[in-house]
Amino acid sequence: MTISKTQRGRTAAAVSIAAVLALTATACGDDGSGSGTEGSGKGEITFWDNNGGPRTAVWTEIIKDFEKQNPDIEVKYVPIPIADVQSKYDTAIAGGGLPDVGGVGTAYLANMVAQEALEPVNDRLEKSALRGKLVGSMVESVRAAAGRGDDVYSVPTSANNGVLWYRTDLFEQAGLKAPDTWANFYTAAEKLTAAKNNKFGYTIRGGAGSIAQALDAVYGQSGITEFWDGDRTTLNDPKNVAALEKYAGLFKRTTPAADVNNDFTKMVAQWDTGTIGMLSHNLGSYQDHLKALGEDRFAGIPAPIGDGGTRVQVSNPVDGLGLFRSSRNKTAAWKFIEFAASHASNSKWNESAGAMPANTEAAKDPWINETESTALAAKTLTDGSTKIVDLPYYLPDWNNISKADNEPEFQKLLLGKTTAKAFLDKMAEELNAANKEWKEIGNG
């Protein structure tokens, strides 16, 4: 019998959960299964940064500020590369060595909650200075992503937003309108391409992380605003199939051939150094573009508006800080979370990262409106003008399905080795099965 990658992922997840439950019965170790203690509120705590490297400098500042205000607490900072963070957590859950506090994104939150690694923080938030000072939609995102009813397992700190970056100088030279509609986007992709001169209208993400970008383009064009229709996903709706056919059809025609293997790092570097008209990424690459191009040669807008006159985009993961169940000093760990999510620290972190603050006071700070891309993103996330399609981060299988299982399939689509319908049908079948399984074990 052939076992699919998704089935293997489910089996592995079941084994992990069974192992955690067995360990819980003996209440031993710091693998996430023990209940930990509140501790003295003093001494050392360990913090894992889930984007170590790019965010190390700003976290170092925040930790220094925290230790100055809390001289009895020392924070041991451990930078974890973003590509390794989920595997690092899984290894520590299975074998011990979890931190007291860690960065936790909604994309892998459900997996950690299923393994009982994190402590719910509802009660702590109710008694905290943070009460009423966190963006409601972000709190709802982390609650929904955990898949445990009303329990909140992460304090949101930031949200990103998709951005269509475009070269204003190239658009002006070609007499093109800004790509604020999908019609304008496709017109620009064609007109800015002169492949023989190594000039292309767009760069498409074909390597790691390709699925989320493709889904943004698919739902943005189709105008479908719900990911589920009852118990079945709308992913392979005929409107989405047509949208994906058109989007994937850009590959090699108005994009570089190398795009089939490009992750965001290569894609961003290629756009910054070349003559490509447009790039879909997020707010996080703003500083790279500013350094490479200067502020007068590019601009960024949210996803283009669809034919129906509405902007539709898929949800972006919300980042946050989790309190680990096994911590032996939860009092000190919570103090650090409160400090990091407070107005000053949250504003400092998000300004550095180019992301949207979860703290409502930080979200009103002047730097938000200093660049058009950030101001538009803030408006998109808060004023109700954009329809957000909520991706099912709560499914333990979501990461397997949206990454390892189907990124190679998306490359086949770009290369013409499968069709948009076959690609979406396969992914939809896996998602429907994962959703059914999730509900059968008492969720939803």
Short mmCIF file of C-alpha atoms in Angstrom, two decimals:
data_model
loop_
_atom_site.label_atom_id
_atom_site.label_comp_id
_atom_site.label_asym_id
_atom_site.label_seq_id
_atom_site.Cartn_x
_atom_site.Cartn_y
_atom_site.Cartn_z
CA MET A 1 0.00 0.00 0.00
CA THR A 2 1.30 3.46 -0.90
CA ILE A 3 1.22 6.02 1.92
CA SER A 4 1.02 9.67 0.89
CA LYS A 5 3.12 12.39 2.46
CA THR A 6 0.00 13.81 4.08
CA GLN A 7 -0.94 10.45 5.57
CA ARG A 8 2.60 10.07 6.88
CA GLY A 9 2.29 13.57 8.37
CA ARG A 10 -0.92 12.57 10.12
CA THR A 11 0.63 9.38 11.43
CA ALA A 12 3.64 11.28 12.74
CA ALA A 13 1.39 13.84 14.40
CA ALA A 14 -0.65 11.09 16.05
CA VAL A 15 2.50 9.43 17.33
CA SER A 16 3.73 12.77 18.70
CA ILE A 17 0.46 13.42 20.48
CA ALA A 18 0.37 9.90 21.90
CA ALA A 19 3.91 10.32 23.18
CA VAL A 20 3.02 13.62 24.79
CA LEU A 21 -0.01 12.12 26.51
CA ALA A 22 2.09 9.28 27.85
CA LEU A 23 4.64 11.70 29.21
CA THR A 24 1.91 13.81 30.76
CA ALA A 25 0.82 10.85 32.81
CA THR A 26 4.25 10.71 34.42
CA ALA A 27 4.56 14.53 34.60
CA CYS A 28 8.23 14.51 33.90
CA GLY A 29 10.75 16.61 32.00
CA ASP A 30 10.63 19.96 30.25
CA ASP A 31 9.35 18.58 26.96
CA GLY A 32 6.08 20.47 27.15
CA SER A 33 4.17 17.75 28.97
CA GLY A 34 4.96 18.84 32.51
CA SER A 35 2.88 21.56 34.15
CA GLY A 36 5.88 23.67 35.21
CA THR A 37 5.64 26.19 38.03
CA GLU A 38 4.95 29.88 38.53
CA GLY A 39 8.42 30.28 40.03
CA SER A 40 9.72 33.23 42.00
CA GLY A 41 9.40 35.83 39.25
CA LYS A 42 13.17 36.29 39.42
CA GLY A 43 16.20 34.63 37.88
CA GLU A 44 16.83 33.45 34.32
CA ILE A 45 14.30 32.73 31.60
CA THR A 46 15.00 31.47 28.10
CA PHE A 47 13.49 33.11 25.03
CA TRP A 48 13.53 31.58 21.56
CA ASP A 49 13.28 34.11 18.71
CA ASN A 50 11.45 32.44 15.80
CA ASN A 51 13.17 34.68 13.24
CA GLY A 52 16.69 34.76 14.60
CA GLY A 53 19.15 36.76 12.51
CA PRO A 54 16.92 39.37 10.83
CA ARG A 55 15.27 40.30 14.15
CA THR A 56 18.20 39.73 16.52
CA ALA A 57 19.19 43.40 16.75
CA VAL A 58 15.74 44.66 17.75
CA TRP A 59 15.17 41.83 20.22
CA THR A 60 18.54 42.60 21.80
CA GLU A 61 17.34 46.19 22.37
CA ILE A 62 14.01 45.08 23.84
CA ILE A 63 15.67 42.56 26.14
CA LYS A 64 18.12 45.21 27.33
CA ASP A 65 15.18 47.56 28.08
CA PHE A 66 13.34 44.77 29.91
CA GLU A 67 16.31 43.80 32.07
CA LYS A 68 16.86 47.44 32.99
CA GLN A 69 13.26 47.66 34.20
CA ASN A 70 13.40 44.18 35.78
CA PRO A 71 16.92 43.83 37.23
CA ASP A 72 16.03 40.57 38.99
CA ILE A 73 15.28 38.81 35.69
CA GLU A 74 17.85 37.76 33.07
CA VAL A 75 16.69 36.78 29.58
CA LYS A 76 18.72 34.15 27.76
CA TYR A 77 18.21 34.92 24.07
CA VAL A 78 18.33 32.05 21.55
CA PRO A 79 17.99 33.00 17.85
CA ILE A 80 16.30 30.28 15.76
CA PRO A 81 16.33 30.66 11.95
CA ILE A 82 12.78 30.98 10.66
CA ALA A 83 13.18 27.95 8.39
CA ASP A 84 14.10 25.73 11.35
CA VAL A 85 11.75 26.94 14.05
CA GLN A 86 8.97 24.36 13.74
CA SER A 87 11.38 21.42 13.65
CA LYS A 88 13.27 22.87 16.64
CA TYR A 89 10.07 23.07 18.65
CA ASP A 90 9.01 19.55 17.64
CA THR A 91 12.41 18.16 18.63
CA ALA A 92 12.31 19.93 21.99
CA ILE A 93 8.74 18.77 22.67
CA ALA A 94 9.78 15.18 22.02
CA GLY A 95 13.15 15.27 23.77
CA GLY A 96 13.20 18.16 26.23
CA GLY A 97 14.74 21.60 26.30
CA LEU A 98 11.81 23.90 25.57
CA PRO A 99 12.20 27.60 26.43
CA ASP A 100 10.09 29.59 28.87
CA VAL A 101 8.91 31.95 26.11
CA GLY A 102 9.05 31.58 22.36
CA GLY A 103 7.96 33.26 19.17
CA VAL A 104 5.02 31.31 17.74
CA GLY A 105 3.31 32.02 14.43
CA THR A 106 -0.24 30.93 13.64
CA ALA A 107 1.02 28.77 10.77
CA TYR A 108 2.31 26.17 13.23
CA LEU A 109 0.42 27.09 16.40
CA ALA A 110 -2.13 24.25 16.10
CA ASN A 111 0.62 21.66 15.90
CA MET A 112 2.16 22.91 19.16
CA VAL A 113 -1.19 23.17 20.92
CA ALA A 114 -2.06 19.61 19.86
CA GLN A 115 1.13 18.45 21.58
CA GLU A 116 0.16 20.35 24.77
CA ALA A 117 3.35 22.43 24.67
CA LEU A 118 1.76 25.84 25.30
CA GLU A 119 -0.25 27.23 28.19
CA PRO A 120 -3.51 29.09 27.54
CA VAL A 121 -3.15 32.75 28.50
CA ASN A 122 -6.79 33.92 28.66
CA ASP A 123 -6.78 34.44 32.43
CA ARG A 124 -3.42 36.19 32.40
CA LEU A 125 -4.57 38.57 29.66
CA GLU A 126 -7.73 39.41 31.60
CA LYS A 127 -5.62 40.54 34.58
CA SER A 128 -2.93 42.19 32.44
CA ALA A 129 -2.21 45.76 31.41
CA LEU A 130 -2.61 44.40 27.87
CA ARG A 131 -6.33 43.85 28.37
CA GLY A 132 -8.23 45.79 25.70
CA LYS A 133 -4.98 46.95 24.07
CA LEU A 134 -4.53 44.22 21.46
CA VAL A 135 -6.01 44.41 17.95
CA GLY A 136 -9.17 42.32 18.09
CA SER A 137 -8.72 40.68 14.69
CA MET A 138 -5.23 39.50 15.63
CA VAL A 139 -6.45 38.03 18.92
CA GLU A 140 -9.20 36.27 16.98
CA SER A 141 -6.64 34.93 14.50
CA VAL A 142 -4.48 33.32 17.18
CA ARG A 143 -7.58 31.98 18.95
CA ALA A 144 -8.94 30.42 15.75
CA ALA A 145 -5.55 29.08 14.69
CA ALA A 146 -5.18 27.13 17.94
CA GLY A 147 -8.40 25.24 17.28
CA ARG A 148 -9.31 24.97 20.97
CA GLY A 149 -12.53 26.94 21.26
CA ASP A 150 -12.13 30.18 23.19
CA ASP A 151 -8.66 29.41 24.53
CA VAL A 152 -5.83 31.73 23.45
CA TYR A 153 -2.38 30.16 23.32
CA SER A 154 -0.32 33.06 22.05
CA VAL A 155 -0.17 36.80 22.68
CA PRO A 156 -0.22 38.41 19.22
CA THR A 157 2.60 40.82 18.48
CA SER A 158 2.42 41.51 14.76
CA ALA A 159 0.81 40.75 11.43
CA ASN A 160 2.25 41.05 7.99
CA ASN A 161 0.41 41.91 4.83
CA GLY A 162 0.91 40.96 1.24
CA VAL A 163 2.25 43.75 -0.98
CA LEU A 164 2.51 44.08 -4.71
CA TRP A 165 5.76 46.02 -5.12
CA TYR A 166 6.21 47.76 -8.46
CA ARG A 167 8.87 49.86 -10.15
CA THR A 168 7.38 53.32 -10.47
CA ASP A 169 10.16 54.43 -12.80
CA LEU A 170 9.54 51.58 -15.25
CA PHE A 171 5.77 52.12 -15.11
CA GLU A 172 6.20 55.83 -15.84
CA GLN A 173 8.56 55.18 -18.75
CA ALA A 174 6.05 52.71 -20.27
CA GLY A 175 3.06 54.99 -19.66
CA LEU A 176 1.36 52.39 -17.46
CA LYS A 177 -1.21 52.81 -14.71
CA ALA A 178 -0.36 51.53 -11.24
CA PRO A 179 -1.23 47.79 -10.93
CA ASP A 180 -4.10 48.48 -8.53
CA THR A 181 -6.48 46.19 -10.42
CA TRP A 182 -5.85 42.70 -11.77
CA ALA A 183 -6.50 44.00 -15.29
CA ASN A 184 -3.76 46.62 -14.86
CA PHE A 185 -1.48 43.98 -13.33
CA TYR A 186 -1.69 41.67 -16.35
CA THR A 187 -1.35 44.56 -18.81
CA ALA A 188 1.83 45.71 -17.06
CA ALA A 189 3.26 42.18 -16.89
CA GLU A 190 2.98 41.90 -20.68
CA LYS A 191 4.11 45.41 -21.60
CA LEU A 192 7.18 45.48 -19.35
CA THR A 193 8.53 42.19 -20.71
CA ALA A 194 11.36 42.11 -23.23
CA ALA A 195 12.78 38.67 -22.52
CA LYS A 196 15.60 38.95 -25.08
CA ASN A 197 16.86 41.96 -23.12
CA ASN A 198 16.36 40.19 -19.79
CA LYS A 199 13.47 42.48 -18.88
CA PHE A 200 10.35 40.96 -17.32
CA GLY A 201 7.07 42.30 -16.07
CA TYR A 202 6.80 40.08 -12.99
CA THR A 203 8.69 37.59 -10.85
CA ILE A 204 6.63 34.60 -9.69
CA ARG A 205 7.49 32.55 -6.60
CA GLY A 206 8.10 28.94 -7.60
CA GLY A 207 10.28 27.71 -4.73
CA ALA A 208 9.66 27.50 -0.98
CA GLY A 209 6.62 29.51 0.13
CA SER A 210 4.99 29.47 -3.30
CA ILE A 211 1.56 28.18 -2.27
CA ALA A 212 0.45 31.10 -0.08
CA GLN A 213 1.42 33.60 -2.80
CA ALA A 214 -0.44 31.61 -5.43
CA LEU A 215 -3.57 31.38 -3.24
CA ASP A 216 -3.48 35.15 -2.76
CA ALA A 217 -3.55 35.62 -6.52
CA VAL A 218 -6.24 32.96 -6.97
CA TYR A 219 -8.76 34.26 -4.45
CA GLY A 220 -7.90 37.86 -5.31
CA GLN A 221 -9.00 37.28 -8.89
CA SER A 222 -11.95 34.96 -8.31
CA GLY A 223 -13.51 37.17 -5.63
CA ILE A 224 -14.47 34.13 -3.52
CA THR A 225 -14.36 35.25 0.12
CA GLU A 226 -14.73 31.98 2.07
CA PHE A 227 -12.26 29.11 2.23
CA TRP A 228 -14.96 26.59 3.22
CA ASP A 229 -18.39 25.91 1.77
CA GLY A 230 -19.80 23.70 4.48
CA ASP A 231 -17.33 20.87 5.01
CA ARG A 232 -15.60 21.27 1.66
CA THR A 233 -13.01 23.80 0.56
CA THR A 234 -13.69 26.32 -2.18
CA LEU A 235 -10.08 25.95 -3.33
CA ASN A 236 -10.93 24.04 -6.51
CA ASP A 237 -13.99 26.11 -7.42
CA PRO A 238 -14.02 26.64 -11.21
CA LYS A 239 -13.45 30.40 -10.71
CA ASN A 240 -10.28 29.63 -8.75
CA VAL A 241 -9.14 27.14 -11.39
CA ALA A 242 -9.50 29.79 -14.11
CA ALA A 243 -7.64 32.33 -11.97
CA LEU A 244 -4.74 29.95 -11.34
CA GLU A 245 -4.50 29.06 -15.03
CA LYS A 246 -4.08 32.73 -15.88
CA TYR A 247 -1.61 33.41 -13.07
CA ALA A 248 0.59 30.34 -13.66
CA GLY A 249 0.53 31.15 -17.37
CA LEU A 250 2.80 34.13 -16.66
CA PHE A 251 5.74 31.80 -15.97
CA LYS A 252 8.58 32.12 -18.52
CA ARG A 253 6.36 34.31 -20.69
CA THR A 254 6.54 37.43 -18.53
CA THR A 255 8.79 36.07 -15.74
CA PRO A 256 12.36 34.75 -15.56
CA ALA A 257 12.74 30.97 -16.03
CA ALA A 258 14.77 30.82 -12.79
CA ASP A 259 11.60 31.68 -10.86
CA VAL A 260 10.60 28.01 -10.75
CA ASN A 261 13.14 27.46 -7.96
CA ASN A 262 13.14 30.88 -6.29
CA ASP A 263 12.20 31.34 -2.64
CA PHE A 264 11.55 34.82 -1.27
CA THR A 265 15.24 35.59 -0.64
CA LYS A 266 16.27 34.92 -4.24
CA MET A 267 13.14 36.54 -5.60
CA VAL A 268 13.64 39.76 -3.63
CA ALA A 269 17.35 39.93 -4.50
CA GLN A 270 16.54 39.39 -8.19
CA TRP A 271 13.96 42.17 -8.18
CA ASP A 272 16.22 44.61 -6.35
CA THR A 273 19.12 44.19 -8.76
CA GLY A 274 17.33 43.71 -12.07
CA THR A 275 14.79 45.28 -14.38
CA ILE A 276 11.66 43.38 -13.31
CA GLY A 277 8.48 45.41 -13.07
CA MET A 278 6.56 43.76 -10.22
CA LEU A 279 7.09 41.51 -7.22
CA SER A 280 4.58 39.98 -4.78
CA HIS A 281 5.99 39.68 -1.27
CA ASN A 282 5.10 41.47 1.96
CA LEU A 283 5.98 44.51 4.05
CA GLY A 284 9.09 42.81 5.41
CA SER A 285 11.14 43.43 2.27
CA TYR A 286 10.63 47.21 2.26
CA GLN A 287 14.05 48.00 3.71
CA ASP A 288 15.75 45.77 1.10
CA HIS A 289 14.02 47.66 -1.71
CA LEU A 290 14.76 51.04 -0.16
CA LYS A 291 18.46 50.22 0.13
CA ALA A 292 18.72 48.85 -3.40
CA LEU A 293 16.48 51.24 -5.33
CA GLY A 294 15.94 54.39 -3.28
CA GLU A 295 12.52 55.68 -2.31
CA ASP A 296 11.69 57.28 -5.68
CA ARG A 297 11.91 54.17 -7.88
CA PHE A 298 9.36 51.82 -6.31
CA ALA A 299 6.06 51.71 -4.45
CA GLY A 300 3.93 49.05 -2.81
CA ILE A 301 0.19 48.47 -2.72
CA PRO A 302 -2.00 45.70 -1.25
CA ALA A 303 -3.37 43.02 -3.54
CA PRO A 304 -5.00 44.36 -6.72
CA ILE A 305 -8.76 44.95 -6.76
CA GLY A 306 -10.83 42.31 -8.53
CA ASP A 307 -13.29 42.73 -11.40
CA GLY A 308 -16.12 42.99 -8.89
CA GLY A 309 -14.58 46.11 -7.37
CA THR A 310 -13.50 44.43 -4.12
CA ARG A 311 -10.03 43.62 -2.86
CA VAL A 312 -9.81 40.02 -1.64
CA GLN A 313 -6.72 38.51 -0.08
CA VAL A 314 -5.86 35.44 1.96
CA SER A 315 -4.98 35.79 5.62
CA ASN A 316 -1.38 36.26 6.62
CA PRO A 317 0.01 34.42 9.66
CA VAL A 318 -0.06 36.41 12.90
CA ASP A 319 3.11 36.26 14.94
CA GLY A 320 3.03 36.10 18.70
CA LEU A 321 4.68 35.02 21.92
CA GLY A 322 3.82 31.76 23.62
CA LEU A 323 4.18 30.80 27.28
CA PHE A 324 5.42 27.23 27.55
CA ARG A 325 3.58 24.85 29.85
CA SER A 326 6.85 23.35 31.11
CA SER A 327 8.35 26.69 32.23
CA ARG A 328 9.56 26.66 35.81
CA ASN A 329 9.32 30.44 36.07
CA LYS A 330 6.04 31.42 34.41
CA THR A 331 5.72 34.59 36.46
CA ALA A 332 8.97 36.02 35.04
CA ALA A 333 8.18 34.65 31.57
CA TRP A 334 4.80 36.39 31.56
CA LYS A 335 6.39 39.67 32.64
CA PHE A 336 8.61 39.45 29.58
CA ILE A 337 5.65 38.75 27.28
CA GLU A 338 3.73 41.71 28.72
CA PHE A 339 6.74 43.98 28.23
CA ALA A 340 7.40 42.82 24.66
CA ALA A 341 3.74 43.37 23.71
CA SER A 342 3.51 46.78 25.41
CA HIS A 343 3.19 50.01 23.43
CA ALA A 344 6.86 51.04 23.27
CA SER A 345 8.37 47.59 22.67
CA ASN A 346 5.73 46.49 20.19
CA SER A 347 6.11 49.70 18.22
CA LYS A 348 9.91 49.39 18.21
CA TRP A 349 9.79 45.78 17.01
CA ASN A 350 7.24 46.34 14.25
CA GLU A 351 8.87 49.50 12.94
CA SER A 352 12.12 47.55 12.63
CA ALA A 353 10.39 44.60 10.95
CA GLY A 354 8.08 46.66 8.76
CA ALA A 355 5.05 44.82 10.15
CA MET A 356 1.70 45.80 11.67
CA PRO A 357 1.66 46.13 15.51
CA ALA A 358 -0.77 44.09 17.60
CA ASN A 359 -0.77 46.73 20.32
CA THR A 360 -3.52 49.23 19.52
CA GLU A 361 -1.51 52.18 20.86
CA ALA A 362 1.54 51.19 18.80
CA ALA A 363 -0.70 50.93 15.72
CA LYS A 364 -1.39 54.67 16.01
CA ASP A 365 2.27 55.73 16.10
CA PRO A 366 3.47 58.19 13.41
CA TRP A 367 5.82 55.77 11.65
CA ILE A 368 2.83 53.77 10.38
CA ASN A 369 1.99 56.57 7.91
CA GLU A 370 5.54 57.39 6.86
CA THR A 371 5.41 55.05 3.86
CA GLU A 372 2.46 54.48 1.53
CA SER A 373 2.82 50.68 1.64
CA THR A 374 2.61 50.52 5.44
CA ALA A 375 -0.25 53.01 5.63
CA LEU A 376 -2.24 51.12 3.00
CA ALA A 377 -1.56 47.81 4.76
CA ALA A 378 -2.80 49.23 8.06
CA LYS A 379 -5.96 50.44 6.32
CA THR A 380 -6.45 47.07 4.66
CA LEU A 381 -6.28 45.26 8.00
CA THR A 382 -8.49 47.64 9.95
CA ASP A 383 -11.10 49.50 7.90
CA GLY A 384 -13.14 46.59 6.56
CA SER A 385 -12.63 47.49 2.88
CA THR A 386 -10.74 44.26 2.17
CA LYS A 387 -12.29 40.79 2.31
CA ILE A 388 -9.97 38.34 4.04
CA VAL A 389 -10.12 34.63 3.19
CA ASP A 390 -9.09 32.88 6.41
CA LEU A 391 -6.73 29.99 5.71
CA PRO A 392 -7.18 26.94 7.97
CA TYR A 393 -4.04 27.31 10.10
CA TYR A 394 -5.87 25.35 12.83
CA LEU A 395 -5.57 22.11 10.87
CA PRO A 396 -2.54 20.15 12.14
CA ASP A 397 -1.97 19.04 8.53
CA TRP A 398 -2.04 22.58 7.08
CA ASN A 399 1.73 23.04 6.92
CA ASN A 400 2.31 19.64 5.32
CA ILE A 401 -0.40 20.22 2.74
CA SER A 402 0.53 23.81 1.90
CA LYS A 403 4.28 23.24 1.84
CA ALA A 404 5.99 19.85 1.55
CA ASP A 405 3.11 18.04 -0.15
CA ASN A 406 2.25 20.59 -2.80
CA GLU A 407 5.13 23.00 -3.44
CA PRO A 408 6.68 20.41 -5.83
CA GLU A 409 3.25 20.07 -7.47
CA PHE A 410 3.13 23.83 -8.03
CA GLN A 411 6.50 23.63 -9.77
CA LYS A 412 5.04 20.92 -12.03
CA LEU A 413 2.18 23.28 -12.82
CA LEU A 414 4.57 26.07 -13.81
CA LEU A 415 6.51 23.64 -16.00
CA GLY A 416 3.35 22.40 -17.72
CA LYS A 417 3.53 18.90 -16.23
CA THR A 418 0.13 19.16 -14.56
CA THR A 419 -2.94 21.36 -14.91
CA ALA A 420 -4.36 24.04 -12.61
CA LYS A 421 -7.46 21.88 -12.09
CA ALA A 422 -5.46 18.77 -11.20
CA PHE A 423 -3.27 20.78 -8.82
CA LEU A 424 -6.21 22.37 -7.01
CA ASP A 425 -8.24 19.13 -6.97
CA LYS A 426 -5.37 17.27 -5.30
CA MET A 427 -4.84 19.94 -2.67
CA ALA A 428 -8.59 20.27 -2.06
CA GLU A 429 -8.98 16.53 -1.53
CA GLU A 430 -6.21 16.57 1.07
CA LEU A 431 -7.72 19.58 2.85
CA ASN A 432 -11.22 18.09 2.90
CA ALA A 433 -9.83 14.89 4.44
CA ALA A 434 -7.81 16.83 7.02
CA ASN A 435 -10.83 18.93 7.96
CA LYS A 436 -13.02 15.82 8.31
CA GLU A 437 -10.42 14.16 10.52
CA TRP A 438 -10.07 17.29 12.65
CA LYS A 439 -13.82 17.42 13.23
CA GLU A 440 -14.06 13.70 13.98
CA ILE A 441 -11.76 14.10 16.98
CA GLY A 442 -14.10 16.66 18.53
CA ASN A 443 -13.20 20.00 16.94
CA GLY A 444 -15.19 22.46 14.92
#
